[in-house]
Coordinates of C-alpha atoms in Angstrom, one line a residue:
S177 CA -29.2 -10.8 -10.4
H178 CA -32.4 -13.1 -10.4
D179 CA -30.5 -16.1 -8.8
L180 CA -27.5 -16.8 -7.3
H181 CA -25.3 -15.8 -10.1
N182 CA -25.2 -12.2 -11.6
H183 CA -24.8 -11.7 -15.3
V184 CA -23.0 -9.0 -17.6
V185 CA -25.7 -6.3 -18.8
A186 CA -23.2 -3.8 -20.5
W187 CA -19.7 -3.8 -21.7
T188 CA -17.8 -0.9 -23.4
I189 CA -14.2 -0.8 -25.5
S190 CA -12.8 2.5 -25.9
I191 CA -10.0 2.8 -28.7
R192 CA -7.4 5.8 -28.7
F193 CA -4.9 6.4 -31.2
F194 CA -2.3 9.1 -31.6
H195 CA -3.9 11.1 -28.5
I196 CA -7.3 11.1 -30.2
N197 CA -10.4 9.1 -29.1
I198 CA -11.4 6.9 -32.2
V199 CA -14.4 5.0 -30.9
T200 CA -16.3 3.4 -28.1
L201 CA -18.0 0.0 -28.8
Y202 CA -20.3 -1.2 -26.8
G203 CA -22.8 -4.2 -26.2
R204 CA -24.6 -6.3 -23.6
R205 CA -23.6 -10.0 -23.9
P206 CA -20.3 -11.2 -22.8
S207 CA -19.7 -13.7 -25.6
D208 CA -20.2 -10.5 -28.1
L209 CA -17.5 -8.8 -26.1
I210 CA -15.2 -11.5 -26.6
D211 CA -15.9 -11.9 -30.6
T212 CA -15.3 -7.9 -30.5
L213 CA -11.8 -8.2 -28.9
I214 CA -11.1 -11.0 -31.5
R215 CA -12.1 -9.0 -34.6
I216 CA -10.2 -5.9 -33.2
H217 CA -7.1 -8.1 -32.7
K218 CA -7.4 -9.5 -36.2
A219 CA -7.5 -6.2 -37.7
L220 CA -4.6 -4.7 -36.2
P221 CA -1.2 -5.2 -37.4
G222 CA 1.4 -6.9 -34.9
E223 CA 1.6 -10.0 -33.0
E224 CA 0.1 -8.7 -29.7
T225 CA -3.0 -6.7 -28.7
V226 CA -3.2 -5.5 -25.4
F227 CA -6.3 -4.3 -23.4
Y228 CA -6.2 -2.6 -20.3
C229 CA -9.1 -2.9 -17.4
H230 CA -9.4 -0.7 -14.4
N231 CA -9.8 -3.5 -11.8
L232 CA -8.9 -6.4 -14.0
P233 CA -10.0 -9.2 -11.3
Y234 CA -13.5 -8.0 -11.4
D235 CA -13.8 -7.9 -15.1
Y236 CA -12.0 -11.5 -15.5
H237 CA -14.2 -13.2 -13.0
F238 CA -17.1 -12.4 -15.1
L239 CA -15.5 -13.2 -18.3
R240 CA -13.3 -16.0 -17.7
L241 CA -15.3 -18.7 -19.1
F242 CA -16.4 -16.9 -22.1
M243 CA -12.6 -16.1 -22.5
F244 CA -11.7 -19.9 -22.2
R245 CA -14.4 -20.9 -24.6
R246 CA -13.0 -18.7 -27.5
L247 CA -9.2 -18.4 -26.5
G248 CA -8.3 -21.3 -24.7
T249 CA -6.8 -20.9 -21.2
P250 CA -4.2 -18.4 -20.6
S251 CA -0.6 -19.1 -21.7
N252 CA 0.9 -16.7 -19.2
Q253 CA -0.4 -15.1 -15.9
L254 CA 0.8 -13.1 -13.1
N255 CA -1.3 -13.2 -9.9
I256 CA -0.1 -11.0 -7.1
K257 CA -2.6 -12.6 -4.6
S258 CA -5.5 -14.7 -4.8
H259 CA -8.1 -13.7 -7.3
Y260 CA -5.7 -10.6 -8.2
P261 CA -4.3 -11.3 -11.8
L262 CA -2.2 -8.4 -12.7
Y263 CA -2.0 -9.3 -16.4
I264 CA -3.4 -12.2 -18.4
R265 CA -2.1 -13.3 -21.7
F266 CA -3.7 -15.8 -24.3
E267 CA -2.1 -17.1 -27.1
Y268 CA -4.4 -16.7 -30.2
E269 CA -3.2 -15.8 -33.7
G270 CA -0.4 -14.1 -31.6
F271 CA -1.3 -13.0 -28.2
I272 CA -4.1 -11.2 -27.1
T273 CA -3.2 -9.7 -23.4
F274 CA -5.3 -8.0 -20.4
K275 CA -3.7 -5.6 -18.1
D276 CA -4.7 -4.2 -14.8
S277 CA -4.5 -0.3 -14.8
L278 CA -5.8 -0.2 -10.9
M279 CA -2.2 -1.1 -9.7
L280 CA -0.5 1.5 -11.9
A281 CA -2.7 4.2 -11.1
Q282 CA -3.1 3.4 -7.4
R283 CA -6.6 4.9 -7.1
K284 CA -10.0 4.6 -8.4
L285 CA -10.8 5.6 -12.0
E286 CA -12.7 8.5 -10.8
R287 CA -10.0 10.0 -8.7
W288 CA -7.2 9.1 -11.4
A289 CA -9.4 11.1 -14.1
D290 CA -9.6 14.1 -11.9
D291 CA -6.2 14.0 -10.7
L292 CA -4.9 14.0 -14.5
N293 CA -7.6 16.4 -15.4
V294 CA -8.5 14.3 -18.7
E295 CA -11.1 15.5 -21.0
H296 CA -13.7 12.9 -20.0
K297 CA -14.5 12.2 -16.4
K298 CA -16.4 9.3 -14.9
A299 CA -20.1 10.0 -15.0
V300 CA -20.6 9.4 -11.3
G301 CA -24.7 9.0 -10.6
F302 CA -25.6 8.1 -14.1
W303 CA -26.0 4.7 -13.5
N304 CA -28.7 2.9 -11.2
Y305 CA -27.0 0.1 -9.5
E306 CA -30.3 -1.2 -7.6
K307 CA -32.2 -1.9 -10.9
I308 CA -32.3 -5.3 -11.8
R309 CA -31.6 -5.6 -15.8
N310 CA -31.6 -8.3 -18.6
Q311 CA -29.3 -8.4 -21.6
D312 CA -31.9 -7.2 -24.0
E313 CA -32.7 -4.0 -22.3
L314 CA -32.2 -0.6 -24.0
F315 CA -29.9 2.0 -22.5
T316 CA -31.0 5.7 -21.9
M317 CA -28.8 8.3 -23.1
R318 CA -27.5 9.1 -19.4
E319 CA -26.7 5.3 -19.1
L320 CA -24.8 5.3 -22.4
K321 CA -22.7 8.2 -21.2
Y322 CA -21.8 6.5 -18.0
I323 CA -20.6 3.3 -19.6
E324 CA -18.7 5.3 -22.4
C325 CA -17.2 7.4 -20.1
D326 CA -15.7 4.5 -17.9
T327 CA -13.5 3.6 -20.7
V328 CA -13.0 6.9 -22.3
A329 CA -11.7 8.4 -19.0
L330 CA -9.4 5.0 -18.6
V331 CA -7.8 5.2 -22.3
E332 CA -7.3 9.0 -21.7
C333 CA -5.7 8.6 -18.2
L334 CA -3.4 5.7 -19.8
D335 CA -2.5 7.9 -22.8
K336 CA -1.3 10.8 -20.7
T337 CA 0.7 8.6 -18.3
A338 CA 2.3 6.9 -21.1
A339 CA 3.3 10.0 -22.8
V340 CA 5.1 11.1 -19.6
L341 CA 6.9 8.0 -19.1
K342 CA 7.6 7.6 -22.8
K343 CA 6.0 4.2 -22.7
N344 CA 3.4 2.4 -24.9
V345 CA 0.6 -0.2 -24.1
S346 CA 3.2 -3.0 -24.4
T347 CA 5.9 -1.5 -22.5
M348 CA 4.1 0.3 -19.6
V349 CA 5.0 -1.1 -16.4
Y350 CA 2.5 -2.8 -14.1
T351 CA 2.4 -1.1 -11.1
S352 CA 3.3 2.6 -9.7
T353 CA 6.1 0.9 -7.7
G354 CA 7.1 -0.6 -11.2
I355 CA 7.8 3.1 -12.8
V356 CA 10.5 3.6 -10.1
R357 CA 12.0 0.4 -10.3
N358 CA 12.4 0.9 -14.2
D359 CA 14.0 4.5 -13.2
L360 CA 16.4 2.9 -10.8
Q361 CA 17.6 0.0 -12.7
K362 CA 18.6 2.3 -15.7
I363 CA 20.6 4.3 -13.3
A364 CA 22.1 1.6 -11.1
K365 CA 23.2 -0.1 -14.3
K366 CA 25.7 2.9 -14.7
Y367 CA 26.9 2.2 -11.3
R368 CA 26.9 -1.5 -11.2
G369 CA 24.2 -1.6 -8.9
H370 CA 23.7 -5.5 -9.1
D371 CA 27.2 -6.1 -8.5
R372 CA 27.0 -4.0 -5.1
F373 CA 23.9 -5.7 -4.3
K374 CA 25.3 -9.2 -4.7
R375 CA 28.3 -8.2 -2.2
Q376 CA 25.8 -7.1 0.2
A377 CA 23.1 -9.7 -0.3
L378 CA 21.7 -11.6 2.6
T379 CA 22.0 -15.4 2.8
C380 CA 18.5 -17.1 2.5
D381 CA 18.2 -17.6 6.5
Q382 CA 19.2 -14.1 6.9
Y383 CA 16.6 -12.9 4.6
I384 CA 14.1 -15.0 6.6
K385 CA 15.1 -13.4 9.8
A386 CA 14.9 -9.8 8.1
T387 CA 11.4 -10.5 7.2
K388 CA 10.6 -11.2 10.8
V389 CA 12.3 -8.0 11.8
F390 CA 10.4 -6.0 9.6
H391 CA 7.2 -4.4 10.8
G392 CA 4.9 -1.4 9.4
G393 CA 4.2 2.0 10.4
Y394 CA 3.7 2.6 14.3
T395 CA -0.3 3.2 14.8
H396 CA -1.6 3.3 18.1
G397 CA -4.3 5.2 20.3
N398 CA -3.7 6.4 23.7
R399 CA -5.3 3.7 26.1
Y400 CA -6.4 6.2 28.6
F401 CA -8.6 8.1 26.0
I402 CA -10.2 5.3 24.5
D403 CA -13.9 5.7 23.8
R404 CA -13.9 9.1 25.6
T405 CA -14.6 12.6 24.1
I406 CA -11.4 14.7 24.4
D407 CA -12.3 18.4 24.5
E408 CA -9.1 20.2 24.1
D409 CA -7.0 22.3 22.0
I410 CA -5.8 19.1 19.6
K411 CA -3.3 19.9 17.2
A412 CA -1.9 17.2 14.6
Y413 CA 1.5 17.3 13.1
D414 CA 3.2 15.1 10.4
F415 CA 6.1 14.3 8.9
C416 CA 7.1 15.8 5.3
S417 CA 7.8 12.6 3.3
S418 CA 8.8 10.7 6.1
Y419 CA 10.2 7.5 4.5
P420 CA 12.3 9.2 1.7
F421 CA 13.8 11.4 4.4
C422 CA 14.8 8.3 6.4
L423 CA 16.5 6.9 3.5
L424 CA 18.5 10.0 2.8
A425 CA 19.5 11.1 6.6
F426 CA 20.6 7.8 8.1
L427 CA 22.9 4.9 7.8
Y428 CA 22.1 1.8 6.7
P429 CA 23.5 -2.0 6.5
C430 CA 26.2 -1.5 3.6
E431 CA 28.1 -4.8 3.8
K432 CA 27.3 -8.4 4.3
F433 CA 25.8 -9.5 7.6
T434 CA 27.9 -11.9 9.7
S435 CA 26.7 -14.1 12.6
I436 CA 27.9 -13.2 16.0
G437 CA 25.5 -15.6 18.1
S438 CA 24.7 -13.9 21.4
A439 CA 25.6 -10.5 22.3
D440 CA 24.9 -8.2 25.5
P441 CA 22.8 -5.1 25.1
E442 CA 25.6 -3.0 26.1
Y443 CA 27.7 -4.1 23.2
I444 CA 25.0 -3.4 20.5
L445 CA 24.4 -0.1 22.0
K446 CA 27.9 0.9 22.0
Y447 CA 28.4 0.3 18.3
R448 CA 24.8 1.2 17.2
E449 CA 26.2 4.1 15.6
T450 CA 28.6 2.4 13.4
H451 CA 27.1 -1.0 13.0
A452 CA 23.8 -2.5 11.9
F453 CA 22.5 -5.6 14.1
M454 CA 19.5 -7.7 13.9
F455 CA 18.7 -10.1 16.4
R456 CA 16.4 -12.1 18.6
L457 CA 15.5 -10.4 21.9
T458 CA 14.0 -12.3 24.6
L459 CA 12.7 -10.3 27.7
I460 CA 11.9 -12.0 31.0
R461 CA 8.6 -10.4 32.7
P462 CA 8.7 -7.4 30.9
R463 CA 6.4 -4.4 31.9
L464 CA 6.1 -1.0 31.2
K465 CA 7.9 1.5 33.5
N466 CA 5.8 2.7 36.0
G467 CA 2.8 1.1 33.9
F468 CA 2.0 4.7 32.3
E469 CA 3.6 4.6 29.0
P470 CA 0.6 5.6 26.5
M471 CA 2.5 4.6 23.6
P472 CA 4.1 1.1 24.1
F473 CA 6.5 -0.1 21.5
L474 CA 6.3 -3.9 21.9
Q475 CA 4.2 -5.3 19.0
Y476 CA 2.5 -8.3 20.0
S477 CA 2.0 -9.7 16.4
K478 CA 5.5 -9.7 15.6
C479 CA 6.6 -11.6 18.7
T480 CA 7.6 -15.2 17.9
N481 CA 6.6 -16.3 21.4
T482 CA 4.9 -14.9 24.5
I483 CA 3.6 -16.1 27.7
N484 CA 0.6 -14.5 29.4
A485 CA 0.8 -11.2 27.5
V486 CA -1.4 -8.2 28.4
V487 CA -2.0 -6.4 25.4
D488 CA -3.3 -2.7 24.4
N489 CA -4.6 -2.9 20.9
G490 CA -1.7 -5.0 19.6
R491 CA 1.0 -3.7 22.0
I492 CA 2.3 -5.4 25.0
L493 CA 2.0 -3.8 28.5
A494 CA 3.5 -6.6 30.4
A495 CA 4.2 -10.4 30.0
D496 CA 5.6 -13.3 31.7
L497 CA 7.8 -13.6 28.5
A498 CA 8.1 -11.9 25.2
S499 CA 10.5 -12.9 22.3
I500 CA 10.7 -10.7 19.1
Y501 CA 13.1 -10.2 16.1
T502 CA 14.7 -6.6 16.0
T503 CA 17.4 -4.1 15.6
E504 CA 19.9 -1.9 17.4
I505 CA 17.4 0.9 16.4
S506 CA 14.4 -0.5 18.4
L507 CA 16.5 -1.9 21.3
K508 CA 17.2 1.5 22.8
L509 CA 13.7 2.3 23.0
L510 CA 12.6 -1.0 24.3
M511 CA 14.9 -0.4 26.9
K512 CA 13.8 3.0 27.8
Q513 CA 10.0 1.8 28.1
Y514 CA 10.3 -1.4 29.7
D515 CA 11.6 -3.0 33.0
Y516 CA 12.5 -6.7 32.7
D517 CA 13.9 -9.3 35.0
D518 CA 16.1 -10.8 32.2
I519 CA 17.0 -9.7 28.8
R520 CA 18.8 -12.2 26.3
I521 CA 19.9 -11.5 22.8
T522 CA 20.7 -14.4 20.5
E523 CA 20.8 -15.3 16.7
A524 CA 22.7 -12.0 16.5
E525 CA 23.9 -10.7 12.8
Q526 CA 25.9 -7.6 12.3
A527 CA 27.0 -5.4 9.5
R528 CA 28.8 -2.1 9.1
K529 CA 26.5 1.1 8.4
D530 CA 27.0 3.6 5.7
Y531 CA 24.8 6.2 3.4
L532 CA 23.0 4.7 1.0
P533 CA 24.2 4.9 -2.7
R534 CA 24.5 8.5 -3.8
W535 CA 22.9 7.5 -7.2
Y536 CA 20.0 6.1 -5.0
T537 CA 19.8 9.0 -2.7
D538 CA 20.2 11.7 -5.7
Y539 CA 17.3 10.1 -7.0
I540 CA 15.0 10.2 -4.1
F541 CA 16.0 13.9 -3.6
Q542 CA 15.4 14.7 -7.1
K543 CA 11.6 13.1 -6.9
F544 CA 11.1 15.2 -3.9
E545 CA 12.0 18.2 -5.7
E546 CA 9.9 17.4 -8.6
K547 CA 6.9 16.7 -6.5
T548 CA 7.7 20.2 -4.7
T549 CA 8.1 22.4 -7.8
L550 CA 5.4 20.9 -10.0
K551 CA 2.6 21.1 -7.4
G552 CA -0.3 23.4 -8.9
G553 CA 1.3 23.0 -12.5
D554 CA 0.9 20.2 -14.9
P555 CA -1.5 17.8 -13.1
V556 CA -0.2 14.6 -15.1
L557 CA 3.6 15.5 -14.1
Y558 CA 2.6 16.3 -10.8
A559 CA 0.7 12.9 -10.2
I560 CA 3.6 11.0 -11.5
A561 CA 6.1 12.9 -9.4
K562 CA 4.1 12.3 -6.5
S563 CA 3.5 8.6 -7.3
R564 CA 7.2 8.3 -7.8
L565 CA 8.0 9.6 -4.5
N566 CA 5.5 7.5 -2.8
S567 CA 6.8 4.6 -4.3
I568 CA 10.3 4.7 -3.5
Y569 CA 10.1 3.1 -0.2
G570 CA 7.9 0.2 -1.6
C571 CA 11.1 -0.6 -4.0
S572 CA 13.3 -1.0 -1.1
C573 CA 11.4 -3.8 0.9
M574 CA 10.1 -5.9 -2.0
K575 CA 9.5 -9.3 -0.5
V576 CA 10.6 -12.3 -2.6
K577 CA 7.2 -13.6 -3.7
E578 CA 5.8 -17.2 -4.3
Q579 CA 4.3 -18.0 -7.6
I580 CA 0.5 -18.1 -7.3
N581 CA -1.6 -19.9 -9.9
E582 CA -5.1 -20.3 -11.1
D583 CA -6.7 -23.6 -11.6
Y584 CA -8.8 -22.8 -14.5
A585 CA -10.9 -25.9 -14.2
T586 CA -12.0 -24.9 -10.5
G587 CA -11.3 -21.2 -10.3
D588 CA -9.3 -21.7 -7.1
Y589 CA -5.8 -20.0 -6.7
Y590 CA -3.0 -22.0 -5.0
I591 CA 0.9 -21.4 -4.2
V592 CA 3.2 -23.3 -6.5
P593 CA 5.2 -25.5 -4.2
E594 CA 8.7 -24.3 -4.7
D595 CA 11.8 -24.4 -2.3
I596 CA 12.2 -20.8 -0.6
E597 CA 16.0 -21.2 -1.2
D598 CA 15.4 -21.7 -5.0
I599 CA 13.2 -18.7 -5.3
Y600 CA 15.4 -16.5 -3.3
G601 CA 18.6 -17.8 -5.3
K602 CA 16.8 -17.0 -8.4
Y603 CA 16.0 -13.4 -7.1
I604 CA 19.7 -12.6 -5.8
N605 CA 20.9 -13.7 -9.4
K606 CA 18.5 -11.3 -11.4
R607 CA 20.4 -8.5 -13.1
T608 CA 17.5 -6.1 -12.0
S609 CA 17.9 -7.0 -8.6
I610 CA 19.7 -3.7 -7.2
L611 CA 18.1 -2.8 -3.7
N612 CA 18.8 -4.6 -0.5
Y613 CA 15.9 -5.8 1.5
P614 CA 17.4 -4.5 5.0
W615 CA 17.2 -0.9 3.5
G616 CA 13.4 -1.0 3.9
V617 CA 13.4 -2.9 7.2
W618 CA 16.0 -0.2 8.6
C619 CA 13.8 2.7 7.0
T620 CA 10.8 1.8 9.0
E621 CA 12.7 1.1 12.2
Y622 CA 13.9 4.8 11.9
A623 CA 10.5 6.2 10.8
T624 CA 9.2 4.6 14.0
I625 CA 11.7 6.2 16.2
N626 CA 11.2 9.4 14.8
L627 CA 7.5 9.4 15.5
H628 CA 8.5 8.6 19.2
K629 CA 11.0 11.6 19.0
L630 CA 8.1 13.7 17.7
G631 CA 6.0 12.6 20.7
A632 CA 8.6 13.6 23.1
C633 CA 7.8 17.4 22.0
I634 CA 4.3 16.9 23.7
D635 CA 4.3 18.2 27.2
G636 CA 0.3 17.6 27.4
E637 CA -1.1 14.3 26.2
W638 CA 0.0 12.1 23.1
L639 CA -3.6 10.9 21.9
Y640 CA -3.0 9.1 18.7
S641 CA -0.3 8.3 16.0
D642 CA -0.4 6.8 12.8
T643 CA 3.2 6.0 11.0
D644 CA 4.0 9.6 10.3
S645 CA 1.3 11.8 12.3
C646 CA 0.9 12.7 15.8
Y647 CA -2.4 14.0 17.4
A648 CA -1.8 15.6 20.8
F649 CA -2.6 18.7 23.2
G650 CA -0.2 20.4 24.8
W651 CA 2.6 20.6 22.1
N652 CA 5.9 22.4 23.2
E653 CA 6.8 24.6 20.3
E654 CA 10.5 25.0 21.3
K655 CA 11.1 21.2 21.1
L656 CA 9.2 21.0 18.0
E657 CA 11.5 23.6 16.3
A658 CA 14.6 21.7 18.0
Y659 CA 13.4 18.4 16.5
N660 CA 13.0 20.1 13.0
Q661 CA 16.4 21.8 13.3
E662 CA 17.8 18.1 14.0
C663 CA 16.2 16.9 10.6
K664 CA 17.7 19.5 8.7
E665 CA 21.2 18.9 10.2
L666 CA 21.0 15.3 9.5
L667 CA 20.1 15.9 5.9
K668 CA 22.8 18.7 5.5
K669 CA 25.2 15.9 6.9
N670 CA 24.6 13.8 3.8
G671 CA 24.9 16.8 1.5
Y672 CA 21.2 17.7 1.0
G673 CA 19.4 20.9 1.8
P674 CA 15.9 22.4 1.2
V675 CA 14.1 22.6 -2.2
I676 CA 13.8 26.2 -2.5
F677 CA 10.7 27.1 -4.6
N678 CA 8.5 30.6 -4.8
D679 CA 11.0 31.8 -2.0
R680 CA 10.2 29.2 0.6
E681 CA 12.3 26.3 1.7
Y682 CA 11.0 22.7 1.7
W683 CA 12.6 20.3 3.8
L684 CA 12.4 16.5 3.8
G685 CA 11.5 15.0 7.2
I686 CA 10.5 18.2 9.4
A687 CA 7.1 17.9 11.5
E688 CA 4.5 20.3 9.9
F689 CA 1.3 21.3 11.3
D690 CA -1.5 19.3 9.9
G691 CA -4.7 20.4 11.4
E692 CA -6.6 21.7 14.6
Y693 CA -9.4 20.1 16.2
S694 CA -11.6 21.2 19.2
A695 CA -12.6 17.5 20.2
M696 CA -11.5 13.8 19.3
R697 CA -12.8 10.3 20.0
I698 CA -10.4 7.2 19.6
C699 CA -11.6 3.7 19.7
G700 CA -8.2 2.0 18.8
A701 CA -5.6 1.8 15.8
K702 CA -7.1 3.2 12.6
R703 CA -10.5 4.1 14.4
Y704 CA -10.7 7.7 15.3
C705 CA -12.9 11.0 14.7
C706 CA -12.1 14.5 15.0
V707 CA -14.1 17.9 15.2
K708 CA -12.7 20.5 12.8
P709 CA -12.8 24.1 13.4
D710 CA -16.1 24.6 11.0
G711 CA -17.6 21.9 13.5
K712 CA -17.5 19.3 10.3
L713 CA -16.3 15.9 11.5
K714 CA -13.1 14.0 10.0
L715 CA -13.4 10.3 10.3
T716 CA -10.9 7.6 9.8
V717 CA -12.0 4.0 10.3
A718 CA -9.9 1.2 8.4
G719 CA -12.8 -0.8 6.6
V720 CA -15.1 2.2 6.3
P721 CA -15.1 4.6 3.5
K722 CA -14.9 8.2 4.2
T723 CA -18.5 8.7 3.4
G724 CA -19.0 7.0 6.8
V725 CA -19.1 10.5 8.3
K726 CA -22.5 10.8 7.0
C727 CA -23.7 8.1 9.7
L728 CA -22.6 10.5 12.5
D729 CA -24.9 13.2 13.6
S730 CA -22.2 14.4 16.4
I731 CA -18.8 13.0 17.5
E732 CA -20.6 11.4 20.6
D733 CA -22.0 8.8 18.1
F734 CA -18.5 7.6 17.2
T735 CA -18.4 4.9 20.2
D736 CA -18.0 1.5 21.1
G737 CA -20.9 -0.6 19.3
F738 CA -21.8 2.3 16.7
I739 CA -22.9 0.7 13.4
F740 CA -21.9 2.2 10.1
S741 CA -24.8 1.7 7.8
G742 CA -23.3 -0.2 4.4
K743 CA -26.3 1.5 2.5
I744 CA -24.8 5.1 3.6
T745 CA -21.1 4.4 3.2
G746 CA -21.2 2.1 0.1
K747 CA -19.2 -0.7 2.0
L748 CA -19.3 -3.7 0.0
T749 CA -18.4 -7.2 0.8
H750 CA -17.3 -9.7 -2.3
T751 CA -19.0 -13.0 -2.6
Y752 CA -17.3 -15.1 -5.5
Y753 CA -19.8 -17.5 -7.5
Y754 CA -18.7 -20.1 -9.9
A755 CA -21.1 -21.6 -12.6
D756 CA -20.5 -25.3 -12.1
Q757 CA -22.4 -26.2 -15.2
G758 CA -20.5 -23.8 -17.3
I759 CA -22.0 -21.2 -19.3
Y760 CA -25.7 -21.4 -19.5
I761 CA -28.8 -19.3 -20.4
D762 CA -31.0 -18.5 -17.5
D763 CA -34.6 -18.0 -17.2
Q764 CA -34.7 -14.6 -18.7
G765 CA -32.3 -15.5 -21.7
N766 CA -29.0 -13.9 -20.1
E767 CA -25.8 -15.4 -20.9
T768 CA -24.4 -16.2 -17.4
G769 CA -21.0 -17.4 -16.3
D770 CA -19.0 -17.2 -13.2
S771 CA -19.8 -13.9 -11.1
I772 CA -19.0 -11.5 -8.2
D773 CA -21.8 -10.6 -5.9
L774 CA -21.5 -7.2 -4.1
T775 CA -23.5 -7.1 -1.2
S776 CA -23.9 -3.8 1.2
C777 CA -21.9 -4.4 4.5
D778 CA -22.4 -3.0 7.7
Y779 CA -19.6 -2.3 9.9
L780 CA -19.3 -2.5 13.9
L781 CA -17.1 0.2 15.4
S782 CA -15.5 -1.6 18.5
S783 CA -12.8 -0.5 20.9
I784 CA -11.9 -4.1 21.7
E785 CA -8.3 -5.1 21.9
I786 CA -6.9 -6.4 18.5
N787 CA -3.7 -8.2 18.6
S788 CA -2.6 -7.5 15.0
I789 CA -3.1 -4.2 13.1
E790 CA -3.3 -6.6 9.8
D791 CA -6.7 -7.9 11.7
L792 CA -8.2 -4.5 10.8
F793 CA -8.2 -5.3 7.1
T794 CA -9.4 -8.7 6.9
E795 CA -13.2 -7.9 7.6
E796 CA -14.3 -9.0 4.4
V797 CA -13.0 -10.1 0.9
T798 CA -12.4 -6.7 -1.1
Y799 CA -9.8 -5.4 -3.4
Q800 CA -7.5 -3.0 -1.9
V801 CA -5.2 -0.7 -3.5
Y802 CA -1.5 -1.4 -2.2
E803 CA 1.7 -2.6 -3.3

């Protein structure tokens, strides 16, 4: 980059037909790229030509002005958030369509190529990103290999994935969740799944209430050990497929919710085994019992109202008042952890509970079986099976999304004004809508309670948890075995047992040993470091790549105020630039349009209070792999 704007210095297009790599075309100027795309489109039969980009939003921003100049503005575009188009279609002698493969793969291209074990892997290290280049530069053989492998690896990954899914570039789903959704829609059609969905569907007001009830995985560090070195025999246990287990083992709302207004806590606790409840809970002067509980449950960011809240990394220790939407599942834990002067339940809704439909739970168990039995075998089949199992939960809690459009003149993204009732009504009436949103809500509720049950198996100290894992010292092996036996009984009660493979039993939901550590330091949620038996460090810090461990000479460095160098971690911040004058030629003769500047970014480690877990992920504008 010679000025505020960056410019394209290399592009490649790889073409693969009938499982054979035909050619990789390359060039330097973006206008040549668009011309080449058009020539390919015209040469091929059919109405539509589909081109895949791994991380389409990045490439699109550099090319958008050049696309508009030759192809016009898009006729159709699906954006999952600001600056993130999932696909873009141009009407040009038929259609030229660009699709994003990152959301389909749910991983970087380097990892995807390794996981699927394709012939050509990404040529990491063959390109010097620090070198300033112009569009008239000649490439070395190493540089040519780098740019070629980028797209050859991609078409090979896409080809293998399409073959397993029996899809092609036109029919391929857009995301990994879409793979599962496609499967389930075909199965549900046989069992009138949409009709059942409509019979149980929430009203729009109930749906809005359910979104307030929903929370993500429970993540917290024991406040008594923050920013201290814990020299103990620390062991980690995590659940085997936590969310799929919860979907199979527990009862869910399986009829329409009806309003009951206000209710007593005793009434809800009495019928919690047979009925689901969602309601607004208001606590007057809540405070942790004895003030000690190391893993408080009440989440500050989910509260609709608080007065004088004392907060520990997003969890309330005490307050004059706290009001939150929740369910019968969480109510028991809240009442167990907190004392209060008064408790009030309003806006209550109830529905009978039952097991989820058998066609749905059978599919979940089948995916767990496939993942278990394919491990170590065909890498493509295993990768797809693992992705399917991991995506099932995401399908069960898909929120109704507003439409996001791009202003092609300014490059800004905006939400299309539309009444939520209209959006929700369209969603309810779609024949492909088959999974009720409350199933996802209750799934996370059950998973969080299971995590606290696992925490109860600790006689020593519960140090840290994240969604499905517990780090602690002083585990009680008898309690662990009893917990695992309870999980097995819950599965058997619904007709499911273990997957038996190579003379070994594999159970959903059980807590399994996941590592042993000689020391640990915690700075808060999503921020911890452990010493492994070989003396090496294990690092997890949201917003810092795993390479951040290279910044630490010892675990003692992991402390409040430590700076992770962006030059070492590779952490980048994104800055969007727009060419107000449109496409222009710079002083070095480079064709230039809109661009993105990737700047090395340091990260300051802090143990300060964070009110919302989501705040951890808003340090900079970046592209995240998430559904």
